[in-house]
Coordinates of C-alpha atoms and ligand atoms in Angstrom, one line a residue:
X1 CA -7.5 -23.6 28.3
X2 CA -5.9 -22.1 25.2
X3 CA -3.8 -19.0 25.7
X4 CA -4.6 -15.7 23.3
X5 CA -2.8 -14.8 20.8
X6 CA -3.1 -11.4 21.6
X7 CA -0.8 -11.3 24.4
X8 CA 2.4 -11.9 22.3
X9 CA 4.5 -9.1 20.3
X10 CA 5.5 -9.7 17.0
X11 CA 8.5 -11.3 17.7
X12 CA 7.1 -13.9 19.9
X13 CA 4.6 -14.7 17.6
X14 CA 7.4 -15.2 14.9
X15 CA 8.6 -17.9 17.6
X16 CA 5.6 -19.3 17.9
X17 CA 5.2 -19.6 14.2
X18 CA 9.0 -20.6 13.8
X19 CA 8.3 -23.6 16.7
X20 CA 5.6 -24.8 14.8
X21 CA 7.6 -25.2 11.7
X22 CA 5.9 -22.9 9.5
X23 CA 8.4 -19.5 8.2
X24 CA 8.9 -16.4 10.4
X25 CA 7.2 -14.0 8.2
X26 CA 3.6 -15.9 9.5
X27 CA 4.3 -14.7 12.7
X28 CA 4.7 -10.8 11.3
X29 CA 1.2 -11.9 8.7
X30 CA -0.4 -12.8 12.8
X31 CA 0.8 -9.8 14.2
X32 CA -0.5 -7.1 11.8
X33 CA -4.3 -9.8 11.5
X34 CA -4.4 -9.2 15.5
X35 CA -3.4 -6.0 16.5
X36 CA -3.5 -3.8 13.4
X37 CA -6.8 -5.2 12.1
X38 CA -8.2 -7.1 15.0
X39 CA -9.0 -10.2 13.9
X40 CA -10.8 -12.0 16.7
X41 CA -11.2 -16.2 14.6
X42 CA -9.1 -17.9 12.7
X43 CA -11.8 -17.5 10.0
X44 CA -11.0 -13.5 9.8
X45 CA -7.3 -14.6 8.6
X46 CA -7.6 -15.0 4.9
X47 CA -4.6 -15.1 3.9
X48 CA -3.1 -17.9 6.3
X49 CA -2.7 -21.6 5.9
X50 CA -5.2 -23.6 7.4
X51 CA -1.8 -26.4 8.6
X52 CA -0.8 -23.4 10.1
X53 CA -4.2 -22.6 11.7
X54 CA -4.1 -25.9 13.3
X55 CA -1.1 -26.4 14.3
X56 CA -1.4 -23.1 16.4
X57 CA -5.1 -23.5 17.4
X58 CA -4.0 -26.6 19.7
X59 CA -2.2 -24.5 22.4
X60 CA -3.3 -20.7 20.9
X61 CA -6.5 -19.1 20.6
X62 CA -7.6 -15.5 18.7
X63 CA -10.7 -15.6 19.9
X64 CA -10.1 -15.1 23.8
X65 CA -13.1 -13.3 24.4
X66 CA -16.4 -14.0 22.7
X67 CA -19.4 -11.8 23.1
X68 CA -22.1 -13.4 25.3
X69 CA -25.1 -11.0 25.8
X70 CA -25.2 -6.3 24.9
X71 CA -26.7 -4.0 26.9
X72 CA -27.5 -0.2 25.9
X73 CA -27.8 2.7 27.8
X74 CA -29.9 5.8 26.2
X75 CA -27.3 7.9 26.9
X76 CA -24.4 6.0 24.3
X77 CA -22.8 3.5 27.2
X78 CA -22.7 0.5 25.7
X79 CA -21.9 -2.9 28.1
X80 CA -21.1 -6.9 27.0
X81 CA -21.0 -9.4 28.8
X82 CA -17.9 -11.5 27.5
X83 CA -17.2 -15.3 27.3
X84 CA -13.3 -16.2 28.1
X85 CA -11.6 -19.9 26.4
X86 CA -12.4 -21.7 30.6
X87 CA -16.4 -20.4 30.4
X88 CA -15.6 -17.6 32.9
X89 CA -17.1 -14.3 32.0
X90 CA -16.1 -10.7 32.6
X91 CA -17.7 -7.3 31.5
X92 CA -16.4 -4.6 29.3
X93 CA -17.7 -1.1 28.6
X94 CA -17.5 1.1 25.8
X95 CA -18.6 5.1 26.9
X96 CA -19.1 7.1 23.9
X97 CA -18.8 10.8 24.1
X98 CA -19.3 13.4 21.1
X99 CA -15.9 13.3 20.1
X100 CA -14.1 10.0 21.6
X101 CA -14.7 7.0 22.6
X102 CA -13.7 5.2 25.5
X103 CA -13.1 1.3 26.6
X104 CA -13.1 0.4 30.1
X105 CA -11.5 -2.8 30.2
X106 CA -11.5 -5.6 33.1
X107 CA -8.5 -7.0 34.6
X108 CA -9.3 -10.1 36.6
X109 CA -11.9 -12.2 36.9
X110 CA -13.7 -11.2 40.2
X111 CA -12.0 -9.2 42.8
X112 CA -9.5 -9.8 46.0
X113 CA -10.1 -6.1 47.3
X114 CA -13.8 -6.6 48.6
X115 CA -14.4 -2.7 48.7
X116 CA -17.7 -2.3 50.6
X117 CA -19.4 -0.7 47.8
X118 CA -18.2 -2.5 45.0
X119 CA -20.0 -5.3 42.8
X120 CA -17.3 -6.6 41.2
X121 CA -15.6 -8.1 44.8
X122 CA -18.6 -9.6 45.8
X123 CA -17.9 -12.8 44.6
X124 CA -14.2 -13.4 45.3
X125 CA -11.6 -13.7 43.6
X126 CA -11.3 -16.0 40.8
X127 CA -8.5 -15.6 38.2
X128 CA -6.2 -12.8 36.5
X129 CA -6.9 -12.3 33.0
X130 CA -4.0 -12.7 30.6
X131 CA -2.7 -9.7 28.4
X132 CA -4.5 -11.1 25.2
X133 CA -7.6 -11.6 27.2
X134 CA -6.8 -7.9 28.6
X135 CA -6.3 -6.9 24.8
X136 CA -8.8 -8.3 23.5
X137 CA -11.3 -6.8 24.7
X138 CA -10.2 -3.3 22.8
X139 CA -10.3 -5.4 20.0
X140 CA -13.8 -6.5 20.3
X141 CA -15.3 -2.9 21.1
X142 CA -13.4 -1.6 18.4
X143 CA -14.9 -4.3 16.2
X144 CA -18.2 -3.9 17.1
X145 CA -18.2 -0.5 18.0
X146 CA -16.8 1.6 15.1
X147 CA -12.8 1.4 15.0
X148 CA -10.2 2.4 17.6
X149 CA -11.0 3.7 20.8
X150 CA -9.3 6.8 22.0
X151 CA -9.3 6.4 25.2
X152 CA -8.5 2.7 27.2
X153 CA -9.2 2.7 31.3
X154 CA -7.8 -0.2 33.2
X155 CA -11.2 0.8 35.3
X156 CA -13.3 -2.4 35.0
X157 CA -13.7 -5.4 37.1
X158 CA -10.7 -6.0 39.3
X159 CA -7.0 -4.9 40.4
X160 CA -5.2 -4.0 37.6
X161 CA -2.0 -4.2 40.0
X162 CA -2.7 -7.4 41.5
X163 CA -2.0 -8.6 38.1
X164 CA 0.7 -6.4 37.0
X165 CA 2.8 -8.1 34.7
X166 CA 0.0 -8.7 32.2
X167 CA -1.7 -5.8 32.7
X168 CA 1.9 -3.9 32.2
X169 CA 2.1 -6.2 28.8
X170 CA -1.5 -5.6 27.6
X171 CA -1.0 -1.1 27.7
X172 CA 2.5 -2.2 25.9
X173 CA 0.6 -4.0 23.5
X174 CA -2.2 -1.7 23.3
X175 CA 0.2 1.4 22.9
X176 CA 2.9 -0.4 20.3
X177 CA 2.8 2.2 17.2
X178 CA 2.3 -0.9 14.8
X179 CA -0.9 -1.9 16.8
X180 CA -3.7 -0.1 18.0
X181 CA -1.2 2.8 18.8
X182 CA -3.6 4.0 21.5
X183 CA -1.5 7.2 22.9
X184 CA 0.3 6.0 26.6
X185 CA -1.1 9.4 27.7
X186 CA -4.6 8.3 26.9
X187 CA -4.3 4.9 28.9
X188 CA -5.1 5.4 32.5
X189 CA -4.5 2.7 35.5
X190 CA -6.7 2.7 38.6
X191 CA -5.4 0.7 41.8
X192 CA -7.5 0.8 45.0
X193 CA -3.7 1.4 46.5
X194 CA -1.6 -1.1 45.9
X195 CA 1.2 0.4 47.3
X196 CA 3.7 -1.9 45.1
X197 CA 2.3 -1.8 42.0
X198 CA 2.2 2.4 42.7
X199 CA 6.0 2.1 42.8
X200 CA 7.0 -0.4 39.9
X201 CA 4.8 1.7 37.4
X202 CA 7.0 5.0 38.9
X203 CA 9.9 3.3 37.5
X204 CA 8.6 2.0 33.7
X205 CA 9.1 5.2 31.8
X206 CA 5.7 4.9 30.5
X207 CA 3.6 8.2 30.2
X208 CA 0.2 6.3 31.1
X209 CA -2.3 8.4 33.8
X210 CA -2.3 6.8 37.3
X211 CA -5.9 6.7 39.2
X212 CA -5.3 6.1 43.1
X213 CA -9.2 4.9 44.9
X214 CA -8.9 7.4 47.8
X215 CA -12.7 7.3 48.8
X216 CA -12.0 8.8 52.9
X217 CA -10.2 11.8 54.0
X218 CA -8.9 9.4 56.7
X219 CA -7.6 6.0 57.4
X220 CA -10.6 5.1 59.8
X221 CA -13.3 6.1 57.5
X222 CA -11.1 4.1 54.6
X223 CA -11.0 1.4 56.3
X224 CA -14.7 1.1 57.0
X225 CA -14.7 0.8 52.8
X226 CA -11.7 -0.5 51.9
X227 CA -9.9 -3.8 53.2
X228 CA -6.8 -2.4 51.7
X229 CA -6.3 -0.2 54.2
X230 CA -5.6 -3.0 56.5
X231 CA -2.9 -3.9 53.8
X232 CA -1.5 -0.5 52.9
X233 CA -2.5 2.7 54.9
X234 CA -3.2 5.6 53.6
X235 CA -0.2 7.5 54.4
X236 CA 2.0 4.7 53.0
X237 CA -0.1 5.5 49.3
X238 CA 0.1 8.9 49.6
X239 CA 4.0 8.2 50.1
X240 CA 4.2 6.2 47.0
X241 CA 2.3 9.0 45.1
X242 CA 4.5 11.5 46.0
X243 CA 7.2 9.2 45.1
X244 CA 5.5 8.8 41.7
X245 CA 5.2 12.0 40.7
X246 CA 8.7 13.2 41.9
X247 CA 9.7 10.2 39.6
X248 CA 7.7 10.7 36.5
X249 CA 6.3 14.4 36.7
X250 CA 3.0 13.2 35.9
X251 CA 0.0 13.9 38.4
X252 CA -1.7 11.6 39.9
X253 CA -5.9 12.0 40.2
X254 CA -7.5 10.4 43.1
X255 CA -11.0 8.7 42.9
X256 CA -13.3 9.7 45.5
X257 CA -16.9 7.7 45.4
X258 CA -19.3 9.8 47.4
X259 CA -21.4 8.0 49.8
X260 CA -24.0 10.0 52.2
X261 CA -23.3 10.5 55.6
X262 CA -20.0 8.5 55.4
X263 CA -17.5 10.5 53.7
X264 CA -18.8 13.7 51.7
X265 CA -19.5 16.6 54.3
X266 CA -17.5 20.1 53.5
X267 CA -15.4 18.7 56.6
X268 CA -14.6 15.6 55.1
X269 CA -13.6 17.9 51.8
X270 CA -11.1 20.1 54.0
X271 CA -9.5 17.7 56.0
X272 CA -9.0 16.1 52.6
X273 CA -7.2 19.0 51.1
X274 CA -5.0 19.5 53.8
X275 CA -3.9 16.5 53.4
X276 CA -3.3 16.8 49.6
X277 CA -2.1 20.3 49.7
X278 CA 0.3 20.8 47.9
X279 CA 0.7 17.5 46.1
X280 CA 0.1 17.4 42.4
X281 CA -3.0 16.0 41.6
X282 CA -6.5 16.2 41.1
X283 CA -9.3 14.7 42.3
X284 CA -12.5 13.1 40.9
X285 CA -15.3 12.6 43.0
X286 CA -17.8 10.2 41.7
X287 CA -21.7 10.0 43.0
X288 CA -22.1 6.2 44.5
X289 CA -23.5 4.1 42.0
X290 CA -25.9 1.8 43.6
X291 CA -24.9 -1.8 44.3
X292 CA -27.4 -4.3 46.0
X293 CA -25.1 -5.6 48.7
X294 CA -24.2 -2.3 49.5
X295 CA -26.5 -0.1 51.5
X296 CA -25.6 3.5 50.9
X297 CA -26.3 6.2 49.1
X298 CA -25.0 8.8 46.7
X299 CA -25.6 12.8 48.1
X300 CA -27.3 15.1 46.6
X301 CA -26.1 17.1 43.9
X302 CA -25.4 20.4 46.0
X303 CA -23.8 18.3 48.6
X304 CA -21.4 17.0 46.1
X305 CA -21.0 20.6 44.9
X306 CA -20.7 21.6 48.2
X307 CA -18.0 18.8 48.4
X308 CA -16.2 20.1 45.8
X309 CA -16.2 24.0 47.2
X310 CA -14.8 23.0 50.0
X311 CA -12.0 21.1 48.3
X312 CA -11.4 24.2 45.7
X313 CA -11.2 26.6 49.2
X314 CA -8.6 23.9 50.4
X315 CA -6.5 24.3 46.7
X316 CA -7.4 21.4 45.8
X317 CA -9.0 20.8 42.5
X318 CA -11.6 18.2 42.0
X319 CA -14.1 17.9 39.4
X320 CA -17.4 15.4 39.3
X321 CA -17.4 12.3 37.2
X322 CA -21.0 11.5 36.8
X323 CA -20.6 7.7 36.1
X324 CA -22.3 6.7 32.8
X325 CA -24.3 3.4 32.0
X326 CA -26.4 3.2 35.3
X327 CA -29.5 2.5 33.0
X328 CA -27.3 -1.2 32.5
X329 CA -25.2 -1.6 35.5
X330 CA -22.5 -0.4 33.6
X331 CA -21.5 2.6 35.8
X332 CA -18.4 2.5 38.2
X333 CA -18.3 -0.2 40.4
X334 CA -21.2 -2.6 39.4
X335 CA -19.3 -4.7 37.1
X336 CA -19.5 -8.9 37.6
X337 CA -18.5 -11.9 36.5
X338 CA -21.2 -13.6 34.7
X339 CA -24.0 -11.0 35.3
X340 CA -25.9 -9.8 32.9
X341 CA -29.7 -11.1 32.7
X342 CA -32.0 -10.3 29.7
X343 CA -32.1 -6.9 28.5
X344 CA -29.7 -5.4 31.4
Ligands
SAH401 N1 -9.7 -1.8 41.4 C1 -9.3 -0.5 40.8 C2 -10.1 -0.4 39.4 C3 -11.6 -0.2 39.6 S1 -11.9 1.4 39.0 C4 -9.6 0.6 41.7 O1 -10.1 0.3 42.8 O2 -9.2 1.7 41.5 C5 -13.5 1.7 39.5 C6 -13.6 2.9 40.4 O3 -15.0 2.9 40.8 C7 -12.8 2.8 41.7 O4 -12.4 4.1 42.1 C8 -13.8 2.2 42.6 O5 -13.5 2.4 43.9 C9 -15.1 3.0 42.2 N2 -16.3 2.4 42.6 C10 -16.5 1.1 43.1 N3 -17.8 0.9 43.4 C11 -18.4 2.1 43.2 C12 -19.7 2.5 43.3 N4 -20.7 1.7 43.8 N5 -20.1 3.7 43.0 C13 -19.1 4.6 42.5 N6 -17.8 4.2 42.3 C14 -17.5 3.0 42.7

């Protein structure tokens, strides 16, 4: 399997270029081709030679990701299905909204967290994506989709800290000011809690948003959805939250998918703000998507408004994300690997 080319910073693809025998200013000519202009084929690089082409293409691919089937919603959300160099596949979504744009990008092929409601777990685990595979798929929205995104959320298929490093290079990349210069601020990170990864990013100086996947007021009912509690309790994320924001300043906002009967009574909502009180943060609660395998469903509006009341009398603020691109399976949790069919 070749290895993107997106993944490297300038200077590495000066090396690269350097290895190969060709002059160091090709690697700079690479640079600005993939991550100022997006180039996604050797065919898009005019002004390179085609020795240099080859030589490269043996180990090196710009064309990581390679769209395989598009699906629109009416309301704007737009989902691909994309083709990676070893015939895996993963899905990327691009959610319009009247004055920005945003790219929800996949970070692993498959899943490892198995959250009960989840699509993208369903089928194990396969592989981490790369940086440049990570990368890349800005790239390809932006290509297709009218220019730079403003907004990037590590909120697609997978752990984005079960794969840290390259998920750590690809915001670098994304954020460098002679790239895409998406702002760190406008970057956001969403772990189901993995407590680790929690703590490294407290300690990278990067001003990116953290999401934490809450989903219970307590560690039973979490458990009941989330392996990961098995792995790292509750109380152990909230510790490393805390820690986070004593270390950065930032807040933290906590995802909390709303299933009927399981977690979103007004009781639920205060034991949730006692627990939070206090803390800075926010939280988002988002309506259960539906997912075949899981069999649950979302509450009504006024009980999610209710849901929310009761976490505002708790000082606690939360607001409703109402997840966008059901109409394709593109909406929170029903991402997978190789799963679009014909006009979906
Ligand atoms: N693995 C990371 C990134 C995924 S982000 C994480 O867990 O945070 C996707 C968000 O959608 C997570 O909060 C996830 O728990 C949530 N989600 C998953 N399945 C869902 C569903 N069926 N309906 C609504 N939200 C869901």
């Amino acid at each position: 399997m070749k290895t993107a080319l997106q993944g490297l910073f300038s200077d590495e693809l000066r090396e690269v270029c350097t290895d190969a025998g060709f002059p160091a200013f090709r690697g700079k000519q690479l640079w600005d081709w993939l991550q100022r202009r997006g180039a996604l084929s050797w065919e898009a690089m005019g002004n390179l030679p085609r020795a240099l082409k080859e030589a490269l293409g043996e180990r090196w691919t710009p064309a990581p990701v390679k769209a395989l089937r598009e699906a629109g919603d009416p309301g704007g959300t737009r989902k691909w299905l994309l083709g990676l160099d070893d015939g895996e596949s993963i899905e990327t979504v691009l959610i319009p909204a009247r004055d920005r744009k945003t790219v929800c990008v996949s970070t692993q092929v498959g899943c490892k967290m198995a959250c009960a409601f989840c699509a993208s777990g369903k089928g194990g685990w396969v592989r981490n994506l790369s940086a440049g595979e990570i990368a890349a798929q800005v790239h390809h929205v932006a290509a297709v989709a009218g220019g730079r995104p403003n907004n990037v959320v590590f909120m697609g298929m997978g752990e984005p800290f079960d794969n840290y490093d390259e998920v750590l290079r690809a915001v670098r990349l994304l954020n460098h000011p002679d790239g895409l210069n998406i702002g760190a601020r406008k970057i956001t990170l969403s772990t189901s809690g993995v407590v680790p990864g929690i703590r490294r990013l407290a300690g990278e100086g990067l001003q990116v948003e953290l999401s934490v996947s809450l989903h219970a007021p307590r560690p039973e009912t979490r458990r009941r959805l989330m392996p990961v509690e098995g792995r790292w309790p509750m109380d152990e994320v909230l510790a490393a939250c805390r820690e986070y924001t004593a270390a950065t300043k930032r807040i933290v906002t906590f995802e909390y998918t709303l299933v009927r009967g399981v977690n979103d009574s007004a009781a639920d909502a205060a034991e949730l703000a006692s627990r939070l009180r206090g803390f800075p943060c926010r939280v988002n609660a988002i309506p259960l998507s539906p997912v075949a395998e899981f069999d649950g469903e979302a509450p009504s509006r006024e009980a999610c408004q209710a849901f929310l009341d009761a976490l505002a009398r708790g000082g606690i603020e939360g607001t409703l994300r109402e997840s966008k691109g059901k109409g394709v399976s593109a909406a929170c949790g029903q991402l997978r690997r190789g799963a679009m069919r014909g006009g979906e």
